[in-house]
mmCIF file of C-alpha atoms and ligand atoms in Angstrom:
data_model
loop_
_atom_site.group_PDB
_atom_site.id
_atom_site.type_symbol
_atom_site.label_atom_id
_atom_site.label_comp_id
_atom_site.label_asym_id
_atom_site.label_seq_id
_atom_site.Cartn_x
_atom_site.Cartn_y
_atom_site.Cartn_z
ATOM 1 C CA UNK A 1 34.887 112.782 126.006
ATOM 2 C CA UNK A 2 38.458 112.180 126.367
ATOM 3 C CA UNK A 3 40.827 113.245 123.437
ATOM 4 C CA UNK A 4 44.415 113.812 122.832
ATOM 5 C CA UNK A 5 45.810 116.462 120.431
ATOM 6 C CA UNK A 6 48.686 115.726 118.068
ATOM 7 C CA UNK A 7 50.804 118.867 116.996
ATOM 8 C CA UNK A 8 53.893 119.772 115.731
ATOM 9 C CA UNK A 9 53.942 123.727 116.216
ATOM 10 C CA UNK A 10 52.673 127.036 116.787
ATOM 11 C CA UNK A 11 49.369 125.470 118.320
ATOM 12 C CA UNK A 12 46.970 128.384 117.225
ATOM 13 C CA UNK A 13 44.692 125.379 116.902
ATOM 14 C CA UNK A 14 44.942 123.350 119.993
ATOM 15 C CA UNK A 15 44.643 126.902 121.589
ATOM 16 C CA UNK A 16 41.165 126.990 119.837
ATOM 17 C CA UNK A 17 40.512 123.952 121.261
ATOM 18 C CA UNK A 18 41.614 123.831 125.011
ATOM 19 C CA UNK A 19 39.352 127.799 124.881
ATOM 20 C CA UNK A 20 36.633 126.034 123.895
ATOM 21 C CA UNK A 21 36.805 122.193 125.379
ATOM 22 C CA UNK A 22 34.726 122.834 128.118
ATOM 23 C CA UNK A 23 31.737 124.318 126.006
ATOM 24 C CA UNK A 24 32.712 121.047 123.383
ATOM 25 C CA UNK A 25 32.507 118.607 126.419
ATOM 26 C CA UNK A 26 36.513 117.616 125.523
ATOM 27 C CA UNK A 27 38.526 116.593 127.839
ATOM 28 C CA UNK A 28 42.479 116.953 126.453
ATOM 29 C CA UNK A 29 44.102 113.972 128.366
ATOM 30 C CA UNK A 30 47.537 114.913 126.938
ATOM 31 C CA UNK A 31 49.020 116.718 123.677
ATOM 32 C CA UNK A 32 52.009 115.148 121.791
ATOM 33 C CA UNK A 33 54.492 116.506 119.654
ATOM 34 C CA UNK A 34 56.669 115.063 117.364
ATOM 35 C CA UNK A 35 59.443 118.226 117.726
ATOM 36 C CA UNK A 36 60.226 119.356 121.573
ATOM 37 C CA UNK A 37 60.289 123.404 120.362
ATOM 38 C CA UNK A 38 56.518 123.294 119.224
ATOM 39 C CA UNK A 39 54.777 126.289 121.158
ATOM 40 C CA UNK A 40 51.891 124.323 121.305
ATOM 41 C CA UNK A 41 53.359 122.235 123.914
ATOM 42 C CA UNK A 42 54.069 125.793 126.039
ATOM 43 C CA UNK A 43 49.878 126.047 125.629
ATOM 44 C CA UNK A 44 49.578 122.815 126.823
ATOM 45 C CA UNK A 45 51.411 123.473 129.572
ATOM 46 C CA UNK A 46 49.262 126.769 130.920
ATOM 47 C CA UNK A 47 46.502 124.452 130.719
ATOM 48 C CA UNK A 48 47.580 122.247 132.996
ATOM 49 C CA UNK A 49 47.702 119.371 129.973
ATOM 50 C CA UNK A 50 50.054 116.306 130.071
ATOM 51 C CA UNK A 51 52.671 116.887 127.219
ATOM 52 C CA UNK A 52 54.725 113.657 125.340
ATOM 53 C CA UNK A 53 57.272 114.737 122.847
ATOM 54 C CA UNK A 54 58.345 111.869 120.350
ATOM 55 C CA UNK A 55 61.015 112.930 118.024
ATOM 56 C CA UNK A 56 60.489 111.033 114.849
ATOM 57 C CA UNK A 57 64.505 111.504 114.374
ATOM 58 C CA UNK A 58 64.383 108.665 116.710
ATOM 59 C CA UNK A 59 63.269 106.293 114.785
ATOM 60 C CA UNK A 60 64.960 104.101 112.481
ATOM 61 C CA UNK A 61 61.380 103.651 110.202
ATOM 62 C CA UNK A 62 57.509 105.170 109.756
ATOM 63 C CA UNK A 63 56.656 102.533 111.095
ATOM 64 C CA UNK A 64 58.631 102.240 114.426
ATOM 65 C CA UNK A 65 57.797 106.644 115.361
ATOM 66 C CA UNK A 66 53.933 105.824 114.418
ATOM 67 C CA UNK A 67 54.371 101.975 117.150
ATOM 68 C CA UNK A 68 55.678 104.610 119.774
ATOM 69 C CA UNK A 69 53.212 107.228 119.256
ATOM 70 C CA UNK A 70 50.537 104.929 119.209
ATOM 71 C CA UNK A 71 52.053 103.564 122.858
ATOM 72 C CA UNK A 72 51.851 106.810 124.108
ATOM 73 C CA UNK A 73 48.018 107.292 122.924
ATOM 74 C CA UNK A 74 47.326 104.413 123.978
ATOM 75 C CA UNK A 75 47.969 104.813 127.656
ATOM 76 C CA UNK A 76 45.382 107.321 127.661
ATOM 77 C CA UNK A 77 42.655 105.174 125.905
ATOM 78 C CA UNK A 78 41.330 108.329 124.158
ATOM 79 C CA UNK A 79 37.808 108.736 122.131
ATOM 80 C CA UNK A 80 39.303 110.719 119.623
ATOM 81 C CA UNK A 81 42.244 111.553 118.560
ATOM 82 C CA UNK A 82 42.875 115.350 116.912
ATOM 83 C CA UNK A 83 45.607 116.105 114.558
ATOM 84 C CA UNK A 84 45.746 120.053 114.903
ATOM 85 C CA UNK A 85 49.226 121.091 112.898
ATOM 86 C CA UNK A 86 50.510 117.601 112.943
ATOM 87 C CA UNK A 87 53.166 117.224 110.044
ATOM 88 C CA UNK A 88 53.606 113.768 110.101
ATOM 89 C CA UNK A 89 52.635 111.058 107.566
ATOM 90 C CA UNK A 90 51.183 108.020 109.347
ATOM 91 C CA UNK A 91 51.512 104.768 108.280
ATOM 92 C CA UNK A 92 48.358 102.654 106.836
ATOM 93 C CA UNK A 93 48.440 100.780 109.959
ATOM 94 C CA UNK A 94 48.141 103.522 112.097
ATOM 95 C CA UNK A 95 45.466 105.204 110.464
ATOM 96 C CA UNK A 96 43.407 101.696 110.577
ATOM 97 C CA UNK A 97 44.345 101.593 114.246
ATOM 98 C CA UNK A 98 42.444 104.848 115.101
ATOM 99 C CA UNK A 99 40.016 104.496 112.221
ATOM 100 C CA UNK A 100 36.666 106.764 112.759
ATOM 101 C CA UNK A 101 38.321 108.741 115.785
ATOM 102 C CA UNK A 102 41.105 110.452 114.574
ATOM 103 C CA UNK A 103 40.160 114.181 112.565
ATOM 104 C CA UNK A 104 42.704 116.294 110.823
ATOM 105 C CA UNK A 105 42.545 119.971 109.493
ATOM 106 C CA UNK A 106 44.140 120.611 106.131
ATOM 107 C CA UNK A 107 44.624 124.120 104.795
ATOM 108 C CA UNK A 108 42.979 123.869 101.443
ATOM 109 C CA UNK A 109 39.262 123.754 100.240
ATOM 110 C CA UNK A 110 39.971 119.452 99.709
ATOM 111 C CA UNK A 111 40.354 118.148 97.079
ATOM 112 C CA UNK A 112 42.154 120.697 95.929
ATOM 113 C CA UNK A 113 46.391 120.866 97.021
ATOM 114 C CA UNK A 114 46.454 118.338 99.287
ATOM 115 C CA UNK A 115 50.099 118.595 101.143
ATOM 116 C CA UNK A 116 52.246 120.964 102.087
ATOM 117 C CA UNK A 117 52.573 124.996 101.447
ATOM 118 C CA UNK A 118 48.602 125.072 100.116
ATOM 119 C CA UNK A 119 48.560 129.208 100.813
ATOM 120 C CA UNK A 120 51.874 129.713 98.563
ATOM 121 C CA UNK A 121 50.391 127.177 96.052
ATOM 122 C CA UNK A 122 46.634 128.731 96.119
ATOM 123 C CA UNK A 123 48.362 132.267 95.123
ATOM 124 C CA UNK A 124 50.520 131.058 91.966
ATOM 125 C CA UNK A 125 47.459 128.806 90.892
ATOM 126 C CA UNK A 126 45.820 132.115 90.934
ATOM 127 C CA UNK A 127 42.698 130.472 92.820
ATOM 128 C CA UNK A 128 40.108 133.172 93.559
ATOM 129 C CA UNK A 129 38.573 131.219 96.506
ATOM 130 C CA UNK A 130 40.831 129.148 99.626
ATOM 131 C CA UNK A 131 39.723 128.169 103.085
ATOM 132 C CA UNK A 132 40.186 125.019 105.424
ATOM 133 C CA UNK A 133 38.687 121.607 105.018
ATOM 134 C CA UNK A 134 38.410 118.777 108.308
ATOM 135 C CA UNK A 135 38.434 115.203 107.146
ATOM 136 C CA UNK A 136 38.347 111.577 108.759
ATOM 137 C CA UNK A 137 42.103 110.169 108.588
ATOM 138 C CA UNK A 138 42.465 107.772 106.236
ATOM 139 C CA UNK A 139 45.136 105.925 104.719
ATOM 140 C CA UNK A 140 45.512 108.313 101.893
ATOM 141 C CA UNK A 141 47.315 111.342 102.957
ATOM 142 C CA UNK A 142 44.426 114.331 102.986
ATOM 143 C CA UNK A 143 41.895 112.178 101.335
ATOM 144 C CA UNK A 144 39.890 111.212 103.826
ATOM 145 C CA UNK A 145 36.041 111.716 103.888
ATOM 146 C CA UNK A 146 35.658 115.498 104.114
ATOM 147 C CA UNK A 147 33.452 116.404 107.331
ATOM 148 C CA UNK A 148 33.216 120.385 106.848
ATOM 149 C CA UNK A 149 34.993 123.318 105.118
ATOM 150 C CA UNK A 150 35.372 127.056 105.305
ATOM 151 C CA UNK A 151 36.278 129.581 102.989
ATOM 152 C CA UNK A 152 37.719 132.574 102.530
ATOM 153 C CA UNK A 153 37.968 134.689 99.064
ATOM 154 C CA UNK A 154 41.440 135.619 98.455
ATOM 155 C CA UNK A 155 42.186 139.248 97.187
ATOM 156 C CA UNK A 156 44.682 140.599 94.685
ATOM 157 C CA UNK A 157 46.893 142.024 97.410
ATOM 158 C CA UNK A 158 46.937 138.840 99.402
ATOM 159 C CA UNK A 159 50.312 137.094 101.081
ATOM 160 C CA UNK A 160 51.172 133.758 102.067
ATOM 161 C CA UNK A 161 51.187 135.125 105.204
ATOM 162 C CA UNK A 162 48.065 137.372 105.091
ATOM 163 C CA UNK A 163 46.308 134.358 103.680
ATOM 164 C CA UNK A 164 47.734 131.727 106.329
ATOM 165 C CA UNK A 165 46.145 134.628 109.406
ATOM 166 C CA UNK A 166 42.579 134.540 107.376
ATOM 167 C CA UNK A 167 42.384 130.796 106.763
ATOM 168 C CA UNK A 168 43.657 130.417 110.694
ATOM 169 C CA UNK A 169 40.931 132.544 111.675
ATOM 170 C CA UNK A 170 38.148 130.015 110.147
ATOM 171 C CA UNK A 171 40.249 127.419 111.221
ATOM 172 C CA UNK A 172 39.928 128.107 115.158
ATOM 173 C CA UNK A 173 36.468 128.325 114.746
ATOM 174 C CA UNK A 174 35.546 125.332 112.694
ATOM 175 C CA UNK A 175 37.351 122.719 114.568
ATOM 176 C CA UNK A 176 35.595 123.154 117.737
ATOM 177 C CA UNK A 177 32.516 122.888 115.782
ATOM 178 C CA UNK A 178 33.182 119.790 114.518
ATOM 179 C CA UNK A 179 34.952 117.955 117.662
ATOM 180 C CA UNK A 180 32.167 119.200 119.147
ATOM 181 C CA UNK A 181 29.397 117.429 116.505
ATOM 182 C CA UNK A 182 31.680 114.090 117.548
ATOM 183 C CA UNK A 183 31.781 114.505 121.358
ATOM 184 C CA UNK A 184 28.217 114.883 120.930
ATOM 185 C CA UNK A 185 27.788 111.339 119.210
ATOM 186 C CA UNK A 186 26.195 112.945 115.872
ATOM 187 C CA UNK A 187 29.723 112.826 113.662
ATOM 188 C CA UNK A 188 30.360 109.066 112.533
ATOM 189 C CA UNK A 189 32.417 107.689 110.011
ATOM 190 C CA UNK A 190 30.652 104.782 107.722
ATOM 191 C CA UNK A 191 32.386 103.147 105.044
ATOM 192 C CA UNK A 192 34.107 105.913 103.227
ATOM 193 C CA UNK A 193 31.400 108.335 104.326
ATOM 194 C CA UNK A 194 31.651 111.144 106.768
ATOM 195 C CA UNK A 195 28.110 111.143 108.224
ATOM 196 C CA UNK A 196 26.262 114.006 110.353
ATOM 197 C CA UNK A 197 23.222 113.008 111.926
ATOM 198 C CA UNK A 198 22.846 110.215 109.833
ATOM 199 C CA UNK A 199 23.180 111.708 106.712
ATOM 200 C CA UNK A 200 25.888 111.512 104.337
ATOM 201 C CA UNK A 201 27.725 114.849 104.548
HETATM 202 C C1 GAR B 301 47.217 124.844 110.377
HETATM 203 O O1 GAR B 301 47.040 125.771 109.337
HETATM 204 C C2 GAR B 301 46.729 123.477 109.961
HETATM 205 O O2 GAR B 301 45.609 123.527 109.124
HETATM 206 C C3 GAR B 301 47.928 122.968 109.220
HETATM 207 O O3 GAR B 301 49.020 123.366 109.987
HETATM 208 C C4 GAR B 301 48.705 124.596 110.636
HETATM 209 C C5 GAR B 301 49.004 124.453 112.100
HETATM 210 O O4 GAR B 301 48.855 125.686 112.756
HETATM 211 N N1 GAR B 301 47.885 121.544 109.056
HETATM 212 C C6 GAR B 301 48.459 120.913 108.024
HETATM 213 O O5 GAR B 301 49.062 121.498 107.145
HETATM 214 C C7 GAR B 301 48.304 119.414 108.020
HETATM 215 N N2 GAR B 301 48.795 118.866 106.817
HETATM 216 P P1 GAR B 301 48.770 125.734 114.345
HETATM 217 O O6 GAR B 301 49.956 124.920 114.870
HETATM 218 O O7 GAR B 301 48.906 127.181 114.671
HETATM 219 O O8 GAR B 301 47.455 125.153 114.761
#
């Protein structure tokens, strides 16, 4: 199935990914990035993977970056569409554009602190548990119909940063999984339900 990969970073992700897109019957068309010093696009690269990079700095609206991007998709006429790190906001009209194709990964055991710095936000809440959560992309920023989660437990000693390597580790494994449930046909979205097989997950 042809996809393309939105980042904005590090790419630990999209590395997941490209390691396992053969296995996951993905084909990565091209990975874009909204800031040109993302490593991710450096991964890319070694994989032989079409890069973009759209600066949203650019751009005089939300509206106008999210028109470009969607050019830029576009050209590629991609099944799905994988937001793995991508910090952007998206405007309602872009998230109704790509609606049922386009999957992001979120930090946090959803519902729970949706947005940015979950790990540092987890420790001061004192949360015992933490872990990652994939969702349909909706027009609600993180609220879209959850299709799977991992979690980790989170120990008295723990770090941002010893948290953010733990919840990465799930994270490289359960993405794959899913993309993987939609490249095989069996991940749909209905309505505002995230749907496995045909059953309401
Ligand atoms: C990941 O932890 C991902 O869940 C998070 O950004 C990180 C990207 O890491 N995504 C969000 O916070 C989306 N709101 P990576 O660039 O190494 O894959």
């Amino acid at each position: 199935m042809n996809g393309i990969v939105l980042i904005s970073g590090n790419g630990s992700n999209l590395q997941s990914i490209i390691d396992h897109s053969t296995a996951i019957d993905l084909d990565i068309k091209a990975v874009i990035s909204n800031h040109s010093s993302a490593y991710g696009l450096k991964r890319a690269e070694h994989a032989n993977i079409p890069t973009h990079t759209l600066s949203h700095k650019q751009f005089s609206s939300r509206e106008k970056f999210d028109q470009a991007l969607s050019n830029i998709i576009n050209q590629y006429n991609p099944e799905i569409i994988i937001l793995a790190g991508f910090m952007r906001i998206l405007s309602a009209k872009f998230t109704h554009q790509y609606s049922g194709k386009m999957l992001n990964i979120h930090p946090s055991l959803l519902p729970k602190f949706p947005g940015l710095n979950t790990h540092q936000r987890v420790i001061e809440s004192k949360e015992r548990q933490h872990g990652v959560s994939i969702h349909f992309v909706t027009e609600q920023l993180d609220r879209g119909p959850i299709i799977a989660q991992a979690s980790v437990d989170i120990c008295d000693t723990d770090t941002t940063e010893s948290l953010t390597e733990r919840v990465l580790l799930e994270e490289h494994k359960l993405f794959p999984k899913v993309i993987h449930w939609f490249t095989q046909g069996r991940l749909k979205l209905k309505g505002n339900h995230a749907m496995l097989d045909g059953k309401v997950l």
